Coordinates of C-alpha atoms in Angstrom, one line a residue:
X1 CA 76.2 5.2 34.6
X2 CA 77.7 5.7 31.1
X3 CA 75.6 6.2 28.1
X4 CA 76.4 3.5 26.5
X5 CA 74.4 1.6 30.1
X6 CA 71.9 3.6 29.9
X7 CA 71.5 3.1 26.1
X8 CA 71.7 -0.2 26.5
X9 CA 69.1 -0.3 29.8
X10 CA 66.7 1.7 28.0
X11 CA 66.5 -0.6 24.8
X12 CA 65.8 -3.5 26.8
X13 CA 63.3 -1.9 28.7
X14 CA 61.4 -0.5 25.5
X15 CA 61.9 -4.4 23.8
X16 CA 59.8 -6.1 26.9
X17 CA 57.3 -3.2 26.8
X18 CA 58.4 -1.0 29.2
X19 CA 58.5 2.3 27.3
X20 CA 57.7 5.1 29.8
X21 CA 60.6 3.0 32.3
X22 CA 62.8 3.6 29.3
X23 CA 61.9 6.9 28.6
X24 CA 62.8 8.1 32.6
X25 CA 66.2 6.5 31.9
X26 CA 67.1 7.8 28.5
X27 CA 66.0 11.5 30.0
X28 CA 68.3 11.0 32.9
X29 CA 71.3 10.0 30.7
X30 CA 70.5 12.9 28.7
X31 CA 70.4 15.2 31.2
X32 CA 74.1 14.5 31.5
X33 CA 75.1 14.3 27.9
X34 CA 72.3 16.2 25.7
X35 CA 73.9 15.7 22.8
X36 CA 74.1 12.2 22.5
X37 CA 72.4 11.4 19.4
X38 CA 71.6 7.5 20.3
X39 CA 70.1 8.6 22.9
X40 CA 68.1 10.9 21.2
X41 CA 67.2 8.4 18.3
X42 CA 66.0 6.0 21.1
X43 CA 64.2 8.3 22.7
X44 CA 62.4 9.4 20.2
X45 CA 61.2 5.7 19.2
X46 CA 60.0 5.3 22.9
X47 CA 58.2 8.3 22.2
X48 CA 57.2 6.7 19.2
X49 CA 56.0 4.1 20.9
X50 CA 53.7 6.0 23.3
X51 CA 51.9 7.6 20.3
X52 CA 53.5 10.9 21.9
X53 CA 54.5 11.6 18.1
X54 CA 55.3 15.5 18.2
X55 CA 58.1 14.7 20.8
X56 CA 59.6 11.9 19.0
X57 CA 60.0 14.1 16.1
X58 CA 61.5 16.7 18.3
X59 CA 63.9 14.1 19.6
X60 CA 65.2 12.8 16.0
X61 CA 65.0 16.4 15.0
X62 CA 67.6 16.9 18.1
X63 CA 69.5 13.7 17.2
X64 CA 70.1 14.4 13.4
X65 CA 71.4 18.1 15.0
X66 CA 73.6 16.3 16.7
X67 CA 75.0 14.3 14.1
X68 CA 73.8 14.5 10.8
X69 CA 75.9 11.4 9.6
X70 CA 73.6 9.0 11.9
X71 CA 71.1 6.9 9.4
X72 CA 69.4 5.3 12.5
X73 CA 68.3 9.4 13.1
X74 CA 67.3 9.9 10.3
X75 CA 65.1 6.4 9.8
X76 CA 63.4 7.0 13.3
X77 CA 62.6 10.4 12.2
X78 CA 61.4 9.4 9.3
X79 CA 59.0 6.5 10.8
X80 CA 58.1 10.1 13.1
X81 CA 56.7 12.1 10.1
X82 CA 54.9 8.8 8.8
X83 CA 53.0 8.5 12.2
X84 CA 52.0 12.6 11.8
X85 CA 51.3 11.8 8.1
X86 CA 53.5 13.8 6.8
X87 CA 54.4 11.4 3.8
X88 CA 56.4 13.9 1.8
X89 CA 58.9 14.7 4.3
X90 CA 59.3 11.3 5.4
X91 CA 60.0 10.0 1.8
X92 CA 62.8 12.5 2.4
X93 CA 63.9 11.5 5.7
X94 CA 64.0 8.0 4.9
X95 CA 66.0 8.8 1.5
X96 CA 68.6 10.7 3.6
X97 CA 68.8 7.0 5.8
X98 CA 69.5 4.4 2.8
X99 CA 72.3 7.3 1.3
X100 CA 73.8 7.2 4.7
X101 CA 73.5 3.6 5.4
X102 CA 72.6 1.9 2.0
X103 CA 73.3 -2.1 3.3
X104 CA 71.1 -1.4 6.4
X105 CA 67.8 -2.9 6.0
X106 CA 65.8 -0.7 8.6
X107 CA 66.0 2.4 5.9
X108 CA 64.4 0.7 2.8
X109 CA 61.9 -0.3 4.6
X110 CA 61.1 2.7 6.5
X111 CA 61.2 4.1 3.2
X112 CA 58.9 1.2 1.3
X113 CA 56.2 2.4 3.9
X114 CA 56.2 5.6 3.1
X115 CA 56.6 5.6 -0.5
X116 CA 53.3 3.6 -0.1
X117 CA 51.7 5.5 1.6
X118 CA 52.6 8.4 -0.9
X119 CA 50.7 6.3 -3.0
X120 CA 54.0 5.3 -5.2
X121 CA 53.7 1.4 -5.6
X122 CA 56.1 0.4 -7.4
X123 CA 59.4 2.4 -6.0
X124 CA 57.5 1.2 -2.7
X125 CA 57.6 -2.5 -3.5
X126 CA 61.4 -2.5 -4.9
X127 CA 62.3 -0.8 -1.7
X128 CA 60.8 -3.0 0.4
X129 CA 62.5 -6.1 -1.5
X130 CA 65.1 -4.5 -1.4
X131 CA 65.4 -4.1 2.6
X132 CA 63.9 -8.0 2.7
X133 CA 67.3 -9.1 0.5
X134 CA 69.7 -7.4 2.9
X135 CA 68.0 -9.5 5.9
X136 CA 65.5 -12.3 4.4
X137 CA 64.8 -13.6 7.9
X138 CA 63.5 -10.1 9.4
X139 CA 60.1 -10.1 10.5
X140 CA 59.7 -6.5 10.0
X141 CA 60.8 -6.9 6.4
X142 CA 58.0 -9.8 5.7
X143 CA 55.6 -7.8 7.6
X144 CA 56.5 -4.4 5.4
X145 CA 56.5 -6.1 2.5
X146 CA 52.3 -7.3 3.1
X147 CA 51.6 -3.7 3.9
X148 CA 52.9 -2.7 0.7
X149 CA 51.5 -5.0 -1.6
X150 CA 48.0 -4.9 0.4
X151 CA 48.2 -1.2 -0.2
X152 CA 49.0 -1.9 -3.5
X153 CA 46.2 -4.2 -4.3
X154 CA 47.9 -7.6 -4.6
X155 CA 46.3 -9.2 -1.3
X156 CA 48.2 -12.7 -2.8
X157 CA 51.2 -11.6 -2.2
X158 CA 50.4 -9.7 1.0
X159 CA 49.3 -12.7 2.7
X160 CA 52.2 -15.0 1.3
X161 CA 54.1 -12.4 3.4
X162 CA 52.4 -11.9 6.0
X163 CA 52.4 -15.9 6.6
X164 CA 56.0 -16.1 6.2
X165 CA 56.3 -13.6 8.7
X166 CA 54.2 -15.8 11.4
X167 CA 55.9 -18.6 10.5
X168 CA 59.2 -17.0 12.0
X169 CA 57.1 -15.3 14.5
X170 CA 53.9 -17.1 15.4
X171 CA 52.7 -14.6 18.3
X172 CA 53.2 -11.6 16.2
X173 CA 50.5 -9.0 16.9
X174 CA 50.9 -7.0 14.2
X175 CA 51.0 -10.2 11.8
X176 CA 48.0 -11.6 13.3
X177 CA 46.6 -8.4 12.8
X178 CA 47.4 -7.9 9.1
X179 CA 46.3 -11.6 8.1
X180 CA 42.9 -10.9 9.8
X181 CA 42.5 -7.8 7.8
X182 CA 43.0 -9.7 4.7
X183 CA 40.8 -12.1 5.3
X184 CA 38.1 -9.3 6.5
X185 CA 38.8 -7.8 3.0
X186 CA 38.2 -11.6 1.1
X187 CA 34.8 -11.7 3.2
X188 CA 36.4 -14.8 4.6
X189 CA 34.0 -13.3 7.8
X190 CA 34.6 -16.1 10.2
X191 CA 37.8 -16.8 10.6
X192 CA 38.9 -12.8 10.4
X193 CA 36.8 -12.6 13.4
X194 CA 38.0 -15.2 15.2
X195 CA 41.4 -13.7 14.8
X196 CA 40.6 -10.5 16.2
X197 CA 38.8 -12.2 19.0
X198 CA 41.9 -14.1 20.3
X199 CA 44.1 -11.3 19.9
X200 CA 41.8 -9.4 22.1
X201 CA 41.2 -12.2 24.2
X202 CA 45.4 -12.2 24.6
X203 CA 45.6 -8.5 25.6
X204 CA 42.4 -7.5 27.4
X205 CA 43.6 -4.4 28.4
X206 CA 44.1 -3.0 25.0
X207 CA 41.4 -5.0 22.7
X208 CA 41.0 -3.4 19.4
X209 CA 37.6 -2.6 19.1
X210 CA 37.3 -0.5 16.2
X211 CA 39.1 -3.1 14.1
X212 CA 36.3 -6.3 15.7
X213 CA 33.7 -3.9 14.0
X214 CA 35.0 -4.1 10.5
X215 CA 31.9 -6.5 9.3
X216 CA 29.0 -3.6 10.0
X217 CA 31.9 -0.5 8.7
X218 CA 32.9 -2.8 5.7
X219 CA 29.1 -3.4 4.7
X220 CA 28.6 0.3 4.6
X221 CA 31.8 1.4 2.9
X222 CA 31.0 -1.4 0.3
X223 CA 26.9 0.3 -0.1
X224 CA 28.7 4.0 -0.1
X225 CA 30.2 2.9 -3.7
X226 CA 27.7 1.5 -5.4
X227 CA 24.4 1.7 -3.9
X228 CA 24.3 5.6 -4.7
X229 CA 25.0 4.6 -8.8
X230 CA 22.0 1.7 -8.6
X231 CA 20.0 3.8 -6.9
X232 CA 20.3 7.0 -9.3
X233 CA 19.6 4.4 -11.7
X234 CA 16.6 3.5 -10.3
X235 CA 15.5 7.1 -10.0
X236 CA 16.3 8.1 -13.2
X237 CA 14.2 5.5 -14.6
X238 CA 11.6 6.2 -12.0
X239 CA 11.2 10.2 -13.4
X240 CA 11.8 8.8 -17.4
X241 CA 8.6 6.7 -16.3
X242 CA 6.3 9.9 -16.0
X243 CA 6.7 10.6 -20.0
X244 CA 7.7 6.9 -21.0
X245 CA 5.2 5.0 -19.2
X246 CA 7.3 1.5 -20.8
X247 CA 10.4 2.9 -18.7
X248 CA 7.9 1.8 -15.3
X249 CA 8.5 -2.0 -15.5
X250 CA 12.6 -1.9 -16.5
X251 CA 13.4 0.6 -13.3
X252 CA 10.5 -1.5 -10.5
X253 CA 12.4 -4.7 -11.6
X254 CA 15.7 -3.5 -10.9
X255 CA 14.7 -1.5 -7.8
X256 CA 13.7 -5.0 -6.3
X257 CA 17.0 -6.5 -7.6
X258 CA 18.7 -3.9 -5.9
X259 CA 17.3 -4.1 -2.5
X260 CA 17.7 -7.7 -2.8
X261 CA 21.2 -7.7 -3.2
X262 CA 21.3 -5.2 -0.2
X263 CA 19.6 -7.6 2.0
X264 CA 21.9 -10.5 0.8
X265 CA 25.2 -8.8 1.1
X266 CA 24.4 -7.7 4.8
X267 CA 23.2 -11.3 5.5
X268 CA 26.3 -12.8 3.6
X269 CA 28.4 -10.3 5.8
X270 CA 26.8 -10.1 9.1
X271 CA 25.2 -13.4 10.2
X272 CA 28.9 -14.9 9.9
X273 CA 30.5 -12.4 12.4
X274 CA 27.9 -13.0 15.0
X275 CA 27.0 -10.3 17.7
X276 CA 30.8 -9.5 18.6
X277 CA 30.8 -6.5 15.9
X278 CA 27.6 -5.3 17.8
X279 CA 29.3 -5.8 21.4
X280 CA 32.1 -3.5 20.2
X281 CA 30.4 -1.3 18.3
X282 CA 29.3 0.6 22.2
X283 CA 32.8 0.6 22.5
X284 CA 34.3 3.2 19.9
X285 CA 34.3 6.6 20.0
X286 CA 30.8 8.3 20.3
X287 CA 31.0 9.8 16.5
X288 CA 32.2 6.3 15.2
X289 CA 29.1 5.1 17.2
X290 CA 26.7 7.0 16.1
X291 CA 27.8 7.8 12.1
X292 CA 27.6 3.9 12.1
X293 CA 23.9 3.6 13.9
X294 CA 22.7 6.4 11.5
X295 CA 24.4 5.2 8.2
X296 CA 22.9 1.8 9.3
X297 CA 19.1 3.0 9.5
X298 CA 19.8 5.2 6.3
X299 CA 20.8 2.2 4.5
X300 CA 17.2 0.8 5.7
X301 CA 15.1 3.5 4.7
X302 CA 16.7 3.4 1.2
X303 CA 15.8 0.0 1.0
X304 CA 12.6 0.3 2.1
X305 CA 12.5 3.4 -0.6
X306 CA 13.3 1.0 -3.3
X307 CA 11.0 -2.3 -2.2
X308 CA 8.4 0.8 -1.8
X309 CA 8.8 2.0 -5.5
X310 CA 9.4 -1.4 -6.7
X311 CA 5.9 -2.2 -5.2
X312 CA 3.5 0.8 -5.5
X313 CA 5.4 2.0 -8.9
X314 CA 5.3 5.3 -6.8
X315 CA 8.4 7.7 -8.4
X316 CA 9.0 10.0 -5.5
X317 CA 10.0 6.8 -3.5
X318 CA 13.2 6.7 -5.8
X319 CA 13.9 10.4 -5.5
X320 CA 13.6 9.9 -1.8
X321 CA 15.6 7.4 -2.0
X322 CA 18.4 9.4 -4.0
X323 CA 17.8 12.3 -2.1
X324 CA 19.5 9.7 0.9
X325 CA 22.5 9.2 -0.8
X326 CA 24.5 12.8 0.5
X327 CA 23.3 11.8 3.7
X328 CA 25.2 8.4 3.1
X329 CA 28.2 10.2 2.6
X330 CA 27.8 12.9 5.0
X331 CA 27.9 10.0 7.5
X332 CA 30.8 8.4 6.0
X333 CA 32.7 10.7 6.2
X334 CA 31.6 11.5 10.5
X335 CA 32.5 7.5 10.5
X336 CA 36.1 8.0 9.1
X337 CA 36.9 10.8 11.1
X338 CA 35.5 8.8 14.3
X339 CA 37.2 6.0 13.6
X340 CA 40.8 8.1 13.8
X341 CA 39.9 10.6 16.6
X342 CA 42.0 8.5 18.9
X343 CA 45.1 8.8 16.4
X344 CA 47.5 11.1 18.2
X345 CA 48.8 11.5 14.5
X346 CA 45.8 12.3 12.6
X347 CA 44.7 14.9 15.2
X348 CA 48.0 16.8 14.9
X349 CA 47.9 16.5 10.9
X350 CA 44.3 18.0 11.6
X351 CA 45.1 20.6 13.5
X352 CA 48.2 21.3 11.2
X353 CA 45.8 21.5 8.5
X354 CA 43.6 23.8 10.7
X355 CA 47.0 26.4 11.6
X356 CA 47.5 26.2 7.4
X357 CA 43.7 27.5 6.7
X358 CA 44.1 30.2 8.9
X359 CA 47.6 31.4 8.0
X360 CA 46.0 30.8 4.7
X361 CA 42.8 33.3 5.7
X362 CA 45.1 35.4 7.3
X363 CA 47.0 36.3 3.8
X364 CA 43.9 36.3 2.1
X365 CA 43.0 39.3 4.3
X366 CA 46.2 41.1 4.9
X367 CA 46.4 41.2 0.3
X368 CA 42.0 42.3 0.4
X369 CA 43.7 45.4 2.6
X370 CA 46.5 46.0 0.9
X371 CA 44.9 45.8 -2.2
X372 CA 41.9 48.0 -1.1
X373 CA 44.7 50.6 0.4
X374 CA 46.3 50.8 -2.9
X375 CA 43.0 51.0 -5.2
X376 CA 41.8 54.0 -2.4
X377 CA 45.2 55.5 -3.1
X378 CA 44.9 55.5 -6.6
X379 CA 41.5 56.6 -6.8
X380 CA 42.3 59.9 -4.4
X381 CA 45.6 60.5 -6.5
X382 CA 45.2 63.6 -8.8
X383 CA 45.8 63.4 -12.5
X384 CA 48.9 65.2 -14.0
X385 CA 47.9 68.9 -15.3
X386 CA 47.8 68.8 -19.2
X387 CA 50.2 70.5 -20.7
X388 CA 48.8 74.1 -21.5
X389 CA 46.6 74.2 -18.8
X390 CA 46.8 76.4 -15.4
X391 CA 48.2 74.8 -12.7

């Protein structure tokens, strides 16, 4: 079979969702001709596509070896380094693909997304317009376009893309997916879950849990912001109290008022999205699981803190209360790392970070002895004679 088969093979297999039948073709036609850089590039999207990340980058990385003229190389790599958030290097990848290939839409948009998510909007969103003008009619352009500007902020213009996206495509997952989102983030509760319900419902095998839980995560990122400023307000009034006795009435009102809001907020939030955020809530990853049960009851007991102070007039409620708030945190944080522990991605970025705080230690230690060797050697070095004096 001649590469150009077994290119062609392979790309249809990975389009109907065959990637690991693709993979065992591409690797035999390699096998043959290891220097073919299409198949290299393809190979590393199947990868890609498998969330085996590190060997699609060492794919591209064998492609662009092999010819460093290809821009489809150099935008798969690219799309490589996003997934192992390496934003910096991808930026640079997918720069390398529009020089090569500037009408080709695929490298502005691989380069939209990860100007984005280098946190630089507005060379994101003129990329990204830029790849849409050199195909209006592409999908992936529409759909790029909504990540950028819901990255960005504008959710308007997100969701005008995102709906001309489905209009081409109506059974896109990853349109239906972004429109829920929005519409998770405009508390429009309801129909958000309903979305994620029928895409699950579609695709049993792969539902997406952690996403059917945003109601109960969203609740608690929303609290994480402000609760911890109204309730140090609350506090501070509750401890200016003990030597401005006026202060009392001013910080019980608004501890009530605060608590209230709390209560609403969850209701407004939660009674909408019924018991399916619950259902899927045993299905995430045990530290997603239980940083979410805990932040959950910690949210309580500050409430009860404040309903407690706003009652009694008791001060050390409020500073029990504030003295919750790291513990907030703490478990936000447990959350957001539970909530990625099954991104191939994030864990090698992790453990990247991990090998760069050791090399990191490791210099620290090697320059304490060198330094320590050189202040002993000083120290036992004997000053010069003086001149006059007997040697």
């Amino acid at each position: 079979m001649s590469g150009d088969d077994a290119y062609r093979q392979a790309r249809q297999l990975a389009q109907v969702g065959r990637p690991a039948d693709a993979e065992a073709r591409l690797r035999t036609a390699l096998a043959a001709a290891p220097a073919d850089a299409d198949l290299l590039t393809l190979l590393g999207y199947v990868l890609r596509q498998q969330r085996d990340y590190a060997a699609a980058l060492a794919a591209c990385d064998a492609a662009v070896a092999a010819d460093p003229r290809l821009a489809d190389a150099h935008a798969e790599r690219a799309e490589s380094l996003l997934a192992l958030i390496r934003d910096r290097d991808a930026i640079a990848a997918a720069g390398e693909a529009v020089r090569l290939a500037p009408l080709e839409p695929s490298g502005h948009l691989v380069l939209a997304r990860a100007l984005a998510a280098g946190r630089r909007f507005a060379e994101a969103r003129a990329c990204a317009r830029q790849g849409l003008a050199l195909a209006p009619r592409s999908v992936e352009g529409l759909l790029t376009v909504a990540d950028v500007e819901r990255d960005a902020g504008s959710r308007d213009a997100a969701e005008e893309a995102a709906r001309a996206a489905l209009a081409i495509e109506p059974a896109n997952a990853y349109g239906r997916w972004l429109l829920a989102m929005l519409d998770a983030e405009r508390l429009r509760v309801g129909r958000s879950m309903r979305a994620l319900h029928d895409m699950a419902r579609e695709n049993p095998a792969r539902p997406d849990v952690i996403s059917m839980t945003w109601p109960i995560r969203s609740l608690l990122s929303a609290l994480r912001r402000w609760f911890a400023a109204a309730i140090l307000l609350v506090a501070a009034g509750a401890l200016a109290a003990r030597w401005w006795p006026s202060a009392a009435l001013g910080s019980r009102i608004l501890a009530a008022l605060f608590a209230v809001v709390v209560a609403g907020l969850a209701l407004r939030v939660l009674i909408p999205a019924g018991r399916l955020p619950w259902r899927c809530l045993r299905l995430v990853p045990g530290l997603l699981r239980r940083a979410t049960r805990a932040a959950m009851m910690t949210v309580g007991v500050m409430v009860a803190l404040l309903l407690g102070y706003a009652v009694t007039g008791r001060w050390w409620t409020a500073v029990l209360a504030l003295a919750a708030v790291p513990v907030l945190w703490g478990l936000g944080l447990a959350e957001l790392l539970g909530a990625r522990l099954d991104d191939p991605g994030f864990l090698h970025a992790l453990k990247a970070l991990g090998r760069d705080f050791r090399d990191w230690g490791g210099e620290l230690a090697r320059w304490w002895q060198e330094t320590k060797r050189e202040l002993r050697e000083t120290w036992d070095d004997k000053p010069p004679p003086r001149p006059g004096s007997p040697r």
